[in-house]
């Protein structure tokens, strides 16, 4: 199947690994940017970033990763960074893009890094939003506890949204997060529950536990890269601690860093993030701090 993206919208692509649901914006003649979400997220996490990229003259495709959102679970043993990176390349192939850029949030940042390392010559630029490798232990524990929502049944969507808001992770709360969390719900006996697969998320976490990305991927990252670092803790810790930021910058000479006063969720809707990402990826434009 070849993707025809003459108009904006959503569609299902058929990949070698199975079906993948994607949202798309922009003209097919423009340079392609693939936006890749986090561990148990979905493509609506880029709701505010994608229009800025479109305004910068880019074409945007945002997939729901395998087992997330509207993309079906591809089965045990089919996850990990290399599998997701292969999906990105196949998406680019279907859109006729020999070269493309990636904007990754959280796990998506690591997938983008894997893609750059595994497919040299395919990526032009990489934006990594609030992940590089090692997180504070307290933040890892909080993220793992958050996966429990994927097995919970709620009486209706409003009850689910109320519970998510009360957790306080997605802040400041706005209509983007309301749509983001409602999107992941499906009807089940007794009410609604997220359709995202907890097994898929856990398998990706297990992959990360077994690999040292600072040794495997950092030395192979040579394309222009932007790290957007959230400086407000998620719970009591940071996804990119200061020491991790400094080690990453020392290892990746093509790196620029922008720090945003928001937490791991708020960074996705913060105006400073949106401006920095659009400036870094705009054709002929200048990244943050460049003249």
One Martini backbone bead per residue (centre of mass of N, CA, C, O) as a GRO file, in nm:
protein
  291
    1UNK     BB    1   0.096   0.035   0.022
    2UNK     BB    2   0.025   0.374  -0.065
    3UNK     BB    3   0.046   0.688   0.044
    4UNK     BB    4  -0.213   0.940   0.017
    5UNK     BB    5  -0.152   1.303   0.097
    6UNK     BB    6  -0.368   1.539  -0.013
    7UNK     BB    7  -0.500   1.523   0.275
    8UNK     BB    8  -0.626   1.559   0.568
    9UNK     BB    9  -0.593   1.304   0.832
   10UNK     BB   10  -0.692   0.960   0.871
   11UNK     BB   11  -0.521   0.632   0.878
   12UNK     BB   12  -0.442   0.309   0.753
   13UNK     BB   13  -0.157   0.121   0.757
   14UNK     BB   14   0.036  -0.128   0.581
   15UNK     BB   15   0.258  -0.330   0.734
   16UNK     BB   16   0.464  -0.588   0.806
   17UNK     BB   17   0.357  -0.575   1.120
   18UNK     BB   18   0.093  -0.418   1.031
   19UNK     BB   19  -0.115  -0.201   1.159
   20UNK     BB   20  -0.125   0.171   1.124
   21UNK     BB   21  -0.213   0.461   1.279
   22UNK     BB   22  -0.265   0.786   1.119
   23UNK     BB   23  -0.172   1.127   1.107
   24UNK     BB   24  -0.222   1.410   0.874
   25UNK     BB   25  -0.022   1.692   0.739
   26UNK     BB   26  -0.008   1.830   0.434
   27UNK     BB   27   0.210   1.845   0.175
   28UNK     BB   28   0.365   1.603  -0.030
   29UNK     BB   29   0.608   1.809  -0.120
   30UNK     BB   30   0.700   1.813   0.163
   31UNK     BB   31   0.875   1.771   0.425
   32UNK     BB   32   0.917   1.508   0.649
   33UNK     BB   33   0.746   1.453   0.965
   34UNK     BB   34   0.779   1.240   1.246
   35UNK     BB   35   0.559   1.180   1.516
   36UNK     BB   36   0.656   1.045   1.844
   37UNK     BB   37   0.540   0.894   2.104
   38UNK     BB   38   0.486   0.752   2.399
   39UNK     BB   39   0.442   0.472   2.583
   40UNK     BB   40   0.098   0.546   2.648
   41UNK     BB   41   0.022   0.706   2.404
   42UNK     BB   42  -0.056   0.943   2.134
   43UNK     BB   43  -0.089   1.154   1.862
   44UNK     BB   44  -0.226   1.395   2.038
   45UNK     BB   45   0.039   1.505   2.171
   46UNK     BB   46   0.076   1.690   1.882
   47UNK     BB   47  -0.153   1.907   1.850
   48UNK     BB   48   0.041   2.179   1.885
   49UNK     BB   49   0.293   2.113   1.702
   50UNK     BB   50   0.196   2.039   1.413
   51UNK     BB   51   0.093   2.322   1.309
   52UNK     BB   52   0.377   2.454   1.322
   53UNK     BB   53   0.502   2.270   1.107
   54UNK     BB   54   0.308   2.342   0.885
   55UNK     BB   55   0.380   2.654   0.896
   56UNK     BB   56   0.695   2.570   0.814
   57UNK     BB   57   0.662   2.367   0.555
   58UNK     BB   58   0.550   2.085   0.655
   59UNK     BB   59   0.513   1.738   0.687
   60UNK     BB   60   0.277   1.543   0.890
   61UNK     BB   61   0.329   1.236   1.079
   62UNK     BB   62   0.116   1.057   1.326
   63UNK     BB   63   0.151   0.782   1.508
   64UNK     BB   64   0.029   0.496   1.637
   65UNK     BB   65   0.165   0.282   1.802
   66UNK     BB   66   0.198  -0.016   1.873
   67UNK     BB   67  -0.075  -0.074   2.088
   68UNK     BB   68  -0.185   0.219   2.030
   69UNK     BB   69  -0.472   0.334   2.022
   70UNK     BB   70  -0.553   0.244   1.680
   71UNK     BB   71  -0.326   0.036   1.716
   72UNK     BB   72  -0.251  -0.276   1.712
   73UNK     BB   73  -0.150  -0.546   1.857
   74UNK     BB   74   0.149  -0.740   1.756
   75UNK     BB   75   0.265  -0.899   1.986
   76UNK     BB   76   0.471  -1.089   2.131
   77UNK     BB   77   0.804  -0.989   2.051
   78UNK     BB   78   0.745  -0.685   1.877
   79UNK     BB   79   0.925  -0.496   2.038
   80UNK     BB   80   1.110  -0.217   2.058
   81UNK     BB   81   1.312   0.005   1.908
   82UNK     BB   82   1.369  -0.139   1.631
   83UNK     BB   83   1.072  -0.182   1.552
   84UNK     BB   84   0.984   0.115   1.549
   85UNK     BB   85   1.199   0.219   1.352
   86UNK     BB   86   1.102   0.047   1.113
   87UNK     BB   87   0.826   0.184   1.093
   88UNK     BB   88   0.925   0.466   1.016
   89UNK     BB   89   1.058   0.387   0.748
   90UNK     BB   90   0.800   0.269   0.621
   91UNK     BB   91   0.640   0.524   0.628
   92UNK     BB   92   0.828   0.691   0.451
   93UNK     BB   93   0.806   0.507   0.205
   94UNK     BB   94   0.493   0.546   0.166
   95UNK     BB   95   0.556   0.874   0.134
   96UNK     BB   96   0.824   0.911  -0.046
   97UNK     BB   97   1.069   0.933   0.180
   98UNK     BB   98   1.404   0.924   0.198
   99UNK     BB   99   1.383   1.175   0.384
  100UNK     BB  100   1.368   1.263   0.742
  101UNK     BB  101   1.205   1.362   1.040
  102UNK     BB  102   1.209   1.368   1.409
  103UNK     BB  103   0.957   1.374   1.670
  104UNK     BB  104   1.018   1.294   2.013
  105UNK     BB  105   0.838   1.161   2.294
  106UNK     BB  106   1.014   1.011   2.499
  107UNK     BB  107   1.014   0.720   2.366
  108UNK     BB  108   1.023   0.865   2.087
  109UNK     BB  109   1.313   0.970   2.121
  110UNK     BB  110   1.446   0.686   2.123
  111UNK     BB  111   1.343   0.597   1.850
  112UNK     BB  112   1.482   0.819   1.690
  113UNK     BB  113   1.768   0.737   1.771
  114UNK     BB  114   1.754   0.451   1.652
  115UNK     BB  115   1.697   0.540   1.361
  116UNK     BB  116   1.959   0.701   1.316
  117UNK     BB  117   2.148   0.451   1.372
  118UNK     BB  118   2.011   0.224   1.176
  119UNK     BB  119   1.952   0.471   0.937
  120UNK     BB  120   2.172   0.596   0.771
  121UNK     BB  121   2.056   0.876   0.572
  122UNK     BB  122   1.741   0.926   0.652
  123UNK     BB  123   1.800   1.148   0.858
  124UNK     BB  124   1.812   1.491   0.922
  125UNK     BB  125   1.643   1.527   1.200
  126UNK     BB  126   1.627   1.561   1.571
  127UNK     BB  127   1.370   1.546   1.823
  128UNK     BB  128   1.400   1.552   2.188
  129UNK     BB  129   1.140   1.505   2.424
  130UNK     BB  130   1.221   1.427   2.734
  131UNK     BB  131   1.472   1.224   2.638
  132UNK     BB  132   1.779   0.989   2.656
  133UNK     BB  133   1.757   0.765   2.918
  134UNK     BB  134   1.809   0.838   3.222
  135UNK     BB  135   1.619   0.841   3.511
  136UNK     BB  136   1.466   0.903   3.774
  137UNK     BB  137   1.347   0.672   3.988
  138UNK     BB  138   1.076   0.813   4.064
  139UNK     BB  139   0.977   0.842   3.770
  140UNK     BB  140   0.967   0.549   3.687
  141UNK     BB  141   0.760   0.462   3.902
  142UNK     BB  142   0.533   0.652   3.807
  143UNK     BB  143   0.503   0.541   3.520
  144UNK     BB  144   0.436   0.249   3.601
  145UNK     BB  145   0.180   0.319   3.764
  146UNK     BB  146   0.026   0.454   3.520
  147UNK     BB  147  -0.042   0.175   3.369
  148UNK     BB  148  -0.297   0.089   3.537
  149UNK     BB  149  -0.514   0.237   3.359
  150UNK     BB  150  -0.523   0.012   3.126
  151UNK     BB  151  -0.709  -0.191   3.330
  152UNK     BB  152  -0.930   0.011   3.379
  153UNK     BB  153  -1.271   0.070   3.473
  154UNK     BB  154  -1.518   0.303   3.364
  155UNK     BB  155  -1.832   0.432   3.345
  156UNK     BB  156  -1.704   0.691   3.193
  157UNK     BB  157  -1.529   0.939   3.046
  158UNK     BB  158  -1.556   1.146   3.278
  159UNK     BB  159  -1.436   0.964   3.499
  160UNK     BB  160  -1.162   0.936   3.368
  161UNK     BB  161  -1.083   1.234   3.353
  162UNK     BB  162  -1.101   1.287   3.654
  163UNK     BB  163  -0.872   1.089   3.732
  164UNK     BB  164  -0.647   1.217   3.564
  165UNK     BB  165  -0.655   1.502   3.685
  166UNK     BB  166  -0.604   1.411   3.985
  167UNK     BB  167  -0.305   1.312   3.940
  168UNK     BB  168  -0.132   1.575   3.804
  169UNK     BB  169   0.052   1.528   3.548
  170UNK     BB  170  -0.131   1.694   3.349
  171UNK     BB  171   0.042   2.000   3.342
  172UNK     BB  172  -0.148   2.197   3.238
  173UNK     BB  173  -0.471   2.182   3.196
  174UNK     BB  174  -0.635   2.096   2.882
  175UNK     BB  175  -0.792   2.018   2.585
  176UNK     BB  176  -0.576   1.825   2.488
  177UNK     BB  177  -0.600   1.618   2.726
  178UNK     BB  178  -0.890   1.550   2.688
  179UNK     BB  179  -0.859   1.429   2.402
  180UNK     BB  180  -0.629   1.230   2.453
  181UNK     BB  181  -0.788   1.046   2.664
  182UNK     BB  182  -1.048   0.990   2.503
  183UNK     BB  183  -0.917   0.846   2.256
  184UNK     BB  184  -0.828   0.574   2.432
  185UNK     BB  185  -1.121   0.484   2.439
  186UNK     BB  186  -1.331   0.197   2.516
  187UNK     BB  187  -1.588  -0.025   2.500
  188UNK     BB  188  -1.707  -0.206   2.788
  189UNK     BB  189  -1.798  -0.390   3.026
  190UNK     BB  190  -1.912  -0.131   3.252
  191UNK     BB  191  -1.779   0.073   3.018
  192UNK     BB  192  -1.451   0.207   3.016
  193UNK     BB  193  -1.129   0.175   2.836
  194UNK     BB  194  -0.829   0.145   2.741
  195UNK     BB  195  -0.680   0.028   2.430
  196UNK     BB  196  -0.417   0.022   2.528
  197UNK     BB  197  -0.135  -0.180   2.570
  198UNK     BB  198   0.030  -0.296   2.840
  199UNK     BB  199   0.216  -0.507   2.709
  200UNK     BB  200   0.359  -0.314   2.519
  201UNK     BB  201   0.478  -0.123   2.733
  202UNK     BB  202   0.633  -0.341   2.897
  203UNK     BB  203   0.817  -0.436   2.665
  204UNK     BB  204   0.958  -0.163   2.629
  205UNK     BB  205   1.068  -0.143   2.915
  206UNK     BB  206   1.237  -0.403   2.905
  207UNK     BB  207   1.425  -0.311   2.686
  208UNK     BB  208   1.548  -0.070   2.841
  209UNK     BB  209   1.663  -0.245   3.080
  210UNK     BB  210   1.866  -0.407   2.861
  211UNK     BB  211   1.974  -0.110   2.773
  212UNK     BB  212   2.251   0.109   2.684
  213UNK     BB  213   2.220   0.403   2.518
  214UNK     BB  214   2.491   0.551   2.575
  215UNK     BB  215   2.648   0.316   2.418
  216UNK     BB  216   2.466   0.240   2.158
  217UNK     BB  217   2.367   0.551   2.051
  218UNK     BB  218   2.518   0.814   2.107
  219UNK     BB  219   2.778   0.762   1.915
  220UNK     BB  220   2.560   0.749   1.650
  221UNK     BB  221   2.485   1.059   1.686
  222UNK     BB  222   2.518   1.300   1.396
  223UNK     BB  223   2.281   1.460   1.379
  224UNK     BB  224   2.083   1.706   1.414
  225UNK     BB  225   2.001   1.791   1.763
  226UNK     BB  226   1.715   1.824   1.983
  227UNK     BB  227   1.680   1.909   2.328
  228UNK     BB  228   1.389   1.898   2.528
  229UNK     BB  229   1.381   2.020   2.862
  230UNK     BB  230   1.229   1.945   3.153
  231UNK     BB  231   1.234   2.131   3.479
  232UNK     BB  232   0.982   1.994   3.594
  233UNK     BB  233   0.876   1.774   3.791
  234UNK     BB  234   0.778   1.429   3.802
  235UNK     BB  235   0.697   1.457   4.090
  236UNK     BB  236   1.037   1.405   4.221
  237UNK     BB  237   1.138   1.399   3.913
  238UNK     BB  238   1.339   1.348   3.620
  239UNK     BB  239   1.386   1.248   3.293
  240UNK     BB  240   1.623   1.482   3.268
  241UNK     BB  241   1.880   1.509   3.425
  242UNK     BB  242   2.148   1.708   3.447
  243UNK     BB  243   2.363   1.483   3.410
  244UNK     BB  244   2.238   1.371   3.147
  245UNK     BB  245   2.256   1.623   2.978
  246UNK     BB  246   2.569   1.654   2.995
  247UNK     BB  247   2.646   1.376   2.879
  248UNK     BB  248   2.499   1.408   2.610
  249UNK     BB  249   2.648   1.665   2.513
  250UNK     BB  250   2.935   1.533   2.517
  251UNK     BB  251   2.856   1.296   2.303
  252UNK     BB  252   2.679   1.515   2.126
  253UNK     BB  253   2.790   1.754   1.900
  254UNK     BB  254   2.492   1.808   1.750
  255UNK     BB  255   2.378   1.949   2.008
  256UNK     BB  256   2.080   2.094   2.133
  257UNK     BB  257   1.946   2.298   2.409
  258UNK     BB  258   1.618   2.318   2.560
  259UNK     BB  259   1.456   2.485   2.827
  260UNK     BB  260   1.150   2.402   3.009
  261UNK     BB  261   0.890   2.525   3.220
  262UNK     BB  262   0.805   2.200   3.268
  263UNK     BB  263   0.673   1.908   3.240
  264UNK     BB  264   0.642   1.613   3.066
  265UNK     BB  265   0.363   1.731   2.960
  266UNK     BB  266   0.372   2.048   2.941
  267UNK     BB  267   0.592   2.055   2.713
  268UNK     BB  268   0.380   1.989   2.471
  269UNK     BB  269   0.221   2.295   2.519
  270UNK     BB  270   0.452   2.483   2.513
  271UNK     BB  271   0.558   2.757   2.345
  272UNK     BB  272   0.867   2.699   2.355
  273UNK     BB  273   0.856   2.427   2.218
  274UNK     BB  274   0.713   2.499   1.956
  275UNK     BB  275   0.922   2.710   1.860
  276UNK     BB  276   1.180   2.532   1.866
  277UNK     BB  277   1.089   2.307   1.673
  278UNK     BB  278   1.017   2.481   1.426
  279UNK     BB  279   1.297   2.620   1.394
  280UNK     BB  280   1.470   2.355   1.362
  281UNK     BB  281   1.285   2.235   1.101
  282UNK     BB  282   1.286   2.458   0.917
  283UNK     BB  283   1.330   2.539   0.609
  284UNK     BB  284   1.615   2.737   0.628
  285UNK     BB  285   1.645   2.756   0.918
  286UNK     BB  286   1.693   2.812   1.273
  287UNK     BB  287   1.805   2.717   1.547
  288UNK     BB  288   1.859   2.738   1.859
  289UNK     BB  289   2.119   2.977   1.881
  290UNK     BB  290   2.121   3.058   1.587
  291UNK     BB  291   2.235   3.261   1.295
   0.00000   0.00000   0.00000
